[in-house]
Amino acid sequence: GYGKLKTSMDFMSDIWLTCDSCKGARYNETVLACKYKSRSIGDVLQMTVQEAITFFKGEKIEENLLIIKQVGVGHLLLGQAGNTLSGGEAQSLKLATAMLQKQNGATLYLFDEPSTGLHYFDIIQLIKVFQSLVNQGDTILYIEHNSTLIDAADQLITMGPGSGNDGGIVM
């Protein structure tokens, strides 16, 4: 199911080799023989979110893909392993998942350094998503060091460098 085989090395890092059976496609020949618009599931999993939006244009899945793109991770592969994501990409995907679920009432979203590993333009896109959620009555709370995200905050709590009266201020 991984498309790769792990070889454990006693005194070195594990080595991952492409599977000889599936050639990295993650499925056997029978499954890969099934095609949709001349593409197998292996082909689809190698598409970026942006490519998949074009491929699935007008279909029900397009709405979900657009939300993933909206949170700034349209460059990710559909079949990309979770352990290859930056912290910001992983949090953006979690945000997209939450946005895809129908919420009743206001929601509190908590993030820890959501800009980690994101390009400046992805951060700008994330700010737009955050603002749209705030506009619909949700609350976004994040811990952040990135000045672009800090400047976009409605309220700012600075912490440190000490504790008690030296612990920070609310701005």
PDB file of C-alpha atoms in Angstrom:
ATOM      1  CA  GLY A   1       0.000   0.000   0.000  1.00  0.00           C
ATOM      2  CA  TYR A   2       2.963   2.369   0.307  1.00  0.00           C
ATOM      3  CA  GLY A   3       4.493   1.820  -3.119  1.00  0.00           C
ATOM      4  CA  LYS A   4       7.801   1.463  -1.317  1.00  0.00           C
ATOM      5  CA  LEU A   5       9.448  -1.193   0.782  1.00  0.00           C
ATOM      6  CA  LYS A   6      11.335  -0.382   3.966  1.00  0.00           C
ATOM      7  CA  THR A   7      14.657  -2.036   4.604  1.00  0.00           C
ATOM      8  CA  SER A   8      15.810  -1.670   8.197  1.00  0.00           C
ATOM      9  CA  MET A   9      19.489  -1.018   8.635  1.00  0.00           C
ATOM     10  CA  ASP A  10      20.998  -1.848  12.005  1.00  0.00           C
ATOM     11  CA  PHE A  11      23.328   1.132  12.381  1.00  0.00           C
ATOM     12  CA  MET A  12      21.911   3.533   9.775  1.00  0.00           C
ATOM     13  CA  SER A  13      18.591   5.096   8.859  1.00  0.00           C
ATOM     14  CA  ASP A  14      16.009   2.872   7.204  1.00  0.00           C
ATOM     15  CA  ILE A  15      16.110   2.730   3.409  1.00  0.00           C
ATOM     16  CA  TRP A  16      12.928   2.956   1.319  1.00  0.00           C
ATOM     17  CA  LEU A  17      13.030   1.272  -2.098  1.00  0.00           C
ATOM     18  CA  THR A  18      10.393   1.434  -4.832  1.00  0.00           C
ATOM     19  CA  CYS A  19       8.213  -1.678  -4.842  1.00  0.00           C
ATOM     20  CA  ASP A  20       9.026  -3.975  -7.798  1.00  0.00           C
ATOM     21  CA  SER A  21       5.426  -5.237  -8.038  1.00  0.00           C
ATOM     22  CA  CYS A  22       3.571  -1.923  -8.313  1.00  0.00           C
ATOM     23  CA  LYS A  23       6.487   0.309  -9.417  1.00  0.00           C
ATOM     24  CA  GLY A  24       5.542   2.830  -6.720  1.00  0.00           C
ATOM     25  CA  ALA A  25       1.888   3.102  -7.822  1.00  0.00           C
ATOM     26  CA  ARG A  26       0.675   1.557  -4.507  1.00  0.00           C
ATOM     27  CA  TYR A  27      -1.870  -0.753  -6.163  1.00  0.00           C
ATOM     28  CA  ASN A  28      -1.732  -4.065  -8.038  1.00  0.00           C
ATOM     29  CA  GLU A  29      -2.255  -4.368 -11.795  1.00  0.00           C
ATOM     30  CA  THR A  30      -5.912  -5.326 -11.449  1.00  0.00           C
ATOM     31  CA  VAL A  31      -6.748  -2.152  -9.552  1.00  0.00           C
ATOM     32  CA  LEU A  32      -4.586   0.027 -11.817  1.00  0.00           C
ATOM     33  CA  ALA A  33      -6.380  -1.400 -14.874  1.00  0.00           C
ATOM     34  CA  CYS A  34      -9.575   0.360 -13.715  1.00  0.00           C
ATOM     35  CA  LYS A  35      -9.609   3.799 -15.302  1.00  0.00           C
ATOM     36  CA  TYR A  36     -11.630   6.962 -14.902  1.00  0.00           C
ATOM     37  CA  LYS A  37     -11.209   9.475 -17.718  1.00  0.00           C
ATOM     38  CA  SER A  38      -8.225   7.349 -18.819  1.00  0.00           C
ATOM     39  CA  ARG A  39      -6.511   7.713 -15.404  1.00  0.00           C
ATOM     40  CA  SER A  40      -5.912   5.024 -12.803  1.00  0.00           C
ATOM     41  CA  ILE A  41      -6.058   5.608  -9.056  1.00  0.00           C
ATOM     42  CA  GLY A  42      -2.246   5.639  -9.125  1.00  0.00           C
ATOM     43  CA  ASP A  43      -2.309   8.450 -11.702  1.00  0.00           C
ATOM     44  CA  VAL A  44      -4.844  10.426  -9.678  1.00  0.00           C
ATOM     45  CA  LEU A  45      -2.794  10.122  -6.481  1.00  0.00           C
ATOM     46  CA  GLN A  46       0.180  11.655  -8.316  1.00  0.00           C
ATOM     47  CA  MET A  47      -1.851  14.787  -9.161  1.00  0.00           C
ATOM     48  CA  THR A  48      -1.508  17.980  -7.174  1.00  0.00           C
ATOM     49  CA  VAL A  49      -4.688  19.353  -5.632  1.00  0.00           C
ATOM     50  CA  GLN A  50      -4.649  22.058  -8.330  1.00  0.00           C
ATOM     51  CA  GLU A  51      -4.373  19.465 -11.130  1.00  0.00           C
ATOM     52  CA  ALA A  52      -7.169  17.427  -9.548  1.00  0.00           C
ATOM     53  CA  ILE A  53      -9.453  20.488  -9.500  1.00  0.00           C
ATOM     54  CA  THR A  54      -9.082  20.700 -13.278  1.00  0.00           C
ATOM     55  CA  PHE A  55      -9.428  16.922 -13.727  1.00  0.00           C
ATOM     56  CA  PHE A  56     -12.603  16.694 -11.595  1.00  0.00           C
ATOM     57  CA  LYS A  57     -14.146  19.962 -12.901  1.00  0.00           C
ATOM     58  CA  GLY A  58     -17.913  20.003 -12.357  1.00  0.00           C
ATOM     59  CA  GLU A  59     -17.934  16.929 -10.124  1.00  0.00           C
ATOM     60  CA  LYS A  60     -18.901  16.703  -6.470  1.00  0.00           C
ATOM     61  CA  ILE A  61     -15.285  16.255  -5.293  1.00  0.00           C
ATOM     62  CA  GLU A  62     -14.308  19.593  -6.859  1.00  0.00           C
ATOM     63  CA  GLU A  63     -15.871  21.531  -3.934  1.00  0.00           C
ATOM     64  CA  ASN A  64     -13.684  19.646  -1.430  1.00  0.00           C
ATOM     65  CA  LEU A  65     -10.568  20.168  -3.523  1.00  0.00           C
ATOM     66  CA  LEU A  66     -11.299  23.896  -3.775  1.00  0.00           C
ATOM     67  CA  ILE A  67     -11.389  24.163   0.015  1.00  0.00           C
ATOM     68  CA  ILE A  68      -8.016  22.402   0.233  1.00  0.00           C
ATOM     69  CA  LYS A  69      -6.644  24.873  -2.314  1.00  0.00           C
ATOM     70  CA  GLN A  70      -8.278  27.766  -0.439  1.00  0.00           C
ATOM     71  CA  VAL A  71      -6.304  26.987   2.732  1.00  0.00           C
ATOM     72  CA  GLY A  72      -3.076  27.297   0.735  1.00  0.00           C
ATOM     73  CA  VAL A  73      -1.997  23.739   0.022  1.00  0.00           C
ATOM     74  CA  GLY A  74      -3.025  23.339  -3.622  1.00  0.00           C
ATOM     75  CA  HIS A  75       0.542  22.276  -4.405  1.00  0.00           C
ATOM     76  CA  LEU A  76       0.316  19.033  -2.393  1.00  0.00           C
ATOM     77  CA  LEU A  77      -0.061  15.670  -4.099  1.00  0.00           C
ATOM     78  CA  LEU A  78      -3.322  13.854  -3.420  1.00  0.00           C
ATOM     79  CA  GLY A  79      -1.386  10.755  -2.369  1.00  0.00           C
ATOM     80  CA  GLN A  80       1.332  12.579  -0.445  1.00  0.00           C
ATOM     81  CA  ALA A  81       2.341  10.887   2.787  1.00  0.00           C
ATOM     82  CA  GLY A  82       1.455  12.786   5.939  1.00  0.00           C
ATOM     83  CA  ASN A  83       4.963  12.455   7.340  1.00  0.00           C
ATOM     84  CA  THR A  84       6.326  14.568   4.453  1.00  0.00           C
ATOM     85  CA  LEU A  85       4.181  17.614   5.294  1.00  0.00           C
ATOM     86  CA  SER A  86       5.505  20.697   7.065  1.00  0.00           C
ATOM     87  CA  GLY A  87       3.801  21.719  10.294  1.00  0.00           C
ATOM     88  CA  GLY A  88       1.939  24.508   8.503  1.00  0.00           C
ATOM     89  CA  GLU A  89       0.784  22.187   5.706  1.00  0.00           C
ATOM     90  CA  ALA A  90      -0.493  19.627   8.214  1.00  0.00           C
ATOM     91  CA  GLN A  91      -2.416  22.297  10.131  1.00  0.00           C
ATOM     92  CA  SER A  92      -3.831  23.680   6.883  1.00  0.00           C
ATOM     93  CA  LEU A  93      -5.132  20.230   5.971  1.00  0.00           C
ATOM     94  CA  LYS A  94      -6.701  19.881   9.416  1.00  0.00           C
ATOM     95  CA  LEU A  95      -8.339  23.273   8.887  1.00  0.00           C
ATOM     96  CA  ALA A  96      -9.670  22.147   5.495  1.00  0.00           C
ATOM     97  CA  THR A  97     -11.076  18.996   7.118  1.00  0.00           C
ATOM     98  CA  ALA A  98     -12.849  21.089   9.746  1.00  0.00           C
ATOM     99  CA  MET A  99     -14.207  23.428   7.065  1.00  0.00           C
ATOM    100  CA  LEU A 100     -15.563  20.463   5.111  1.00  0.00           C
ATOM    101  CA  GLN A 101     -17.556  19.291   8.121  1.00  0.00           C
ATOM    102  CA  LYS A 102     -20.827  21.128   8.508  1.00  0.00           C
ATOM    103  CA  GLN A 103     -20.564  23.157  11.726  1.00  0.00           C
ATOM    104  CA  ASN A 104     -23.480  24.277  13.870  1.00  0.00           C
ATOM    105  CA  GLY A 105     -22.768  27.547  15.611  1.00  0.00           C
ATOM    106  CA  ALA A 106     -19.506  29.353  16.195  1.00  0.00           C
ATOM    107  CA  THR A 107     -16.303  27.307  16.246  1.00  0.00           C
ATOM    108  CA  LEU A 108     -13.011  27.950  18.029  1.00  0.00           C
ATOM    109  CA  TYR A 109      -9.952  27.044  15.958  1.00  0.00           C
ATOM    110  CA  LEU A 110      -6.595  26.680  17.746  1.00  0.00           C
ATOM    111  CA  PHE A 111      -3.276  26.721  15.861  1.00  0.00           C
ATOM    112  CA  ASP A 112       0.339  26.413  16.921  1.00  0.00           C
ATOM    113  CA  GLU A 113       2.642  28.211  14.463  1.00  0.00           C
ATOM    114  CA  PRO A 114       0.369  27.699  11.412  1.00  0.00           C
ATOM    115  CA  SER A 115       2.886  29.447   9.129  1.00  0.00           C
ATOM    116  CA  THR A 116       5.649  26.880   9.719  1.00  0.00           C
ATOM    117  CA  GLY A 117       6.976  25.714   6.345  1.00  0.00           C
ATOM    118  CA  LEU A 118       4.552  27.819   4.325  1.00  0.00           C
ATOM    119  CA  HIS A 119       5.537  30.207   1.542  1.00  0.00           C
ATOM    120  CA  TYR A 120       4.650  33.885   2.004  1.00  0.00           C
ATOM    121  CA  PHE A 121       1.818  33.655  -0.554  1.00  0.00           C
ATOM    122  CA  ASP A 122       0.386  30.604   1.240  1.00  0.00           C
ATOM    123  CA  ILE A 123       0.428  32.612   4.477  1.00  0.00           C
ATOM    124  CA  ILE A 124      -1.493  35.429   2.752  1.00  0.00           C
ATOM    125  CA  GLN A 125      -4.041  32.862   1.552  1.00  0.00           C
ATOM    126  CA  LEU A 126      -4.292  31.415   5.068  1.00  0.00           C
ATOM    127  CA  ILE A 127      -5.010  34.893   6.452  1.00  0.00           C
ATOM    128  CA  LYS A 128      -7.882  35.247   3.951  1.00  0.00           C
ATOM    129  CA  VAL A 129      -9.306  31.910   5.114  1.00  0.00           C
ATOM    130  CA  PHE A 130      -8.938  32.921   8.762  1.00  0.00           C
ATOM    131  CA  GLN A 131     -10.743  36.200   8.057  1.00  0.00           C
ATOM    132  CA  SER A 132     -13.594  34.423   6.246  1.00  0.00           C
ATOM    133  CA  LEU A 133     -14.048  32.147   9.263  1.00  0.00           C
ATOM    134  CA  VAL A 134     -14.039  35.131  11.633  1.00  0.00           C
ATOM    135  CA  ASN A 135     -16.571  36.880   9.384  1.00  0.00           C
ATOM    136  CA  GLN A 136     -18.963  33.947   9.798  1.00  0.00           C
ATOM    137  CA  GLY A 137     -18.691  34.122  13.589  1.00  0.00           C
ATOM    138  CA  ASP A 138     -15.844  31.712  14.325  1.00  0.00           C
ATOM    139  CA  THR A 139     -12.832  32.485  16.510  1.00  0.00           C
ATOM    140  CA  ILE A 140      -9.224  31.841  15.487  1.00  0.00           C
ATOM    141  CA  LEU A 141      -6.533  31.621  18.155  1.00  0.00           C
ATOM    142  CA  TYR A 142      -2.950  31.027  17.118  1.00  0.00           C
ATOM    143  CA  ILE A 143       0.517  31.089  18.584  1.00  0.00           C
ATOM    144  CA  GLU A 144       2.798  32.638  16.015  1.00  0.00           C
ATOM    145  CA  HIS A 145       6.156  34.328  15.415  1.00  0.00           C
ATOM    146  CA  ASN A 146       5.565  35.236  11.765  1.00  0.00           C
ATOM    147  CA  SER A 147       5.122  39.021  11.496  1.00  0.00           C
ATOM    148  CA  THR A 148       2.643  38.755   8.615  1.00  0.00           C
ATOM    149  CA  LEU A 149       0.254  36.649  10.696  1.00  0.00           C
ATOM    150  CA  ILE A 150       0.865  38.763  13.790  1.00  0.00           C
ATOM    151  CA  ASP A 151      -0.025  41.930  11.856  1.00  0.00           C
ATOM    152  CA  ALA A 152      -3.284  40.306  10.678  1.00  0.00           C
ATOM    153  CA  ALA A 153      -4.511  39.575  14.222  1.00  0.00           C
ATOM    154  CA  ASP A 154      -7.469  41.480  15.682  1.00  0.00           C
ATOM    155  CA  GLN A 155      -6.121  41.008  19.212  1.00  0.00           C
ATOM    156  CA  LEU A 156      -2.524  40.409  20.230  1.00  0.00           C
ATOM    157  CA  ILE A 157      -1.236  38.876  23.435  1.00  0.00           C
ATOM    158  CA  THR A 158       2.520  39.111  23.830  1.00  0.00           C
ATOM    159  CA  MET A 159       4.061  36.609  26.188  1.00  0.00           C
ATOM    160  CA  GLY A 160       7.304  36.816  28.108  1.00  0.00           C
ATOM    161  CA  PRO A 161      10.083  37.249  28.652  1.00  0.00           C
ATOM    162  CA  GLY A 162       9.280  36.693  32.331  1.00  0.00           C
ATOM    163  CA  SER A 163       6.307  35.700  34.427  1.00  0.00           C
ATOM    164  CA  GLY A 164       3.742  37.595  36.483  1.00  0.00           C
ATOM    165  CA  ASN A 165       3.810  41.310  35.710  1.00  0.00           C
ATOM    166  CA  ASP A 166       6.722  40.698  33.303  1.00  0.00           C
ATOM    167  CA  GLY A 167       4.804  37.974  31.446  1.00  0.00           C
ATOM    168  CA  GLY A 168       3.337  40.052  28.658  1.00  0.00           C
ATOM    169  CA  ILE A 169       0.523  42.409  27.720  1.00  0.00           C
ATOM    170  CA  VAL A 170      -2.798  42.327  25.881  1.00  0.00           C
ATOM    171  CA  MET A 171      -2.902  44.757  22.956  1.00  0.00           C
TER     172      MET A 171
END
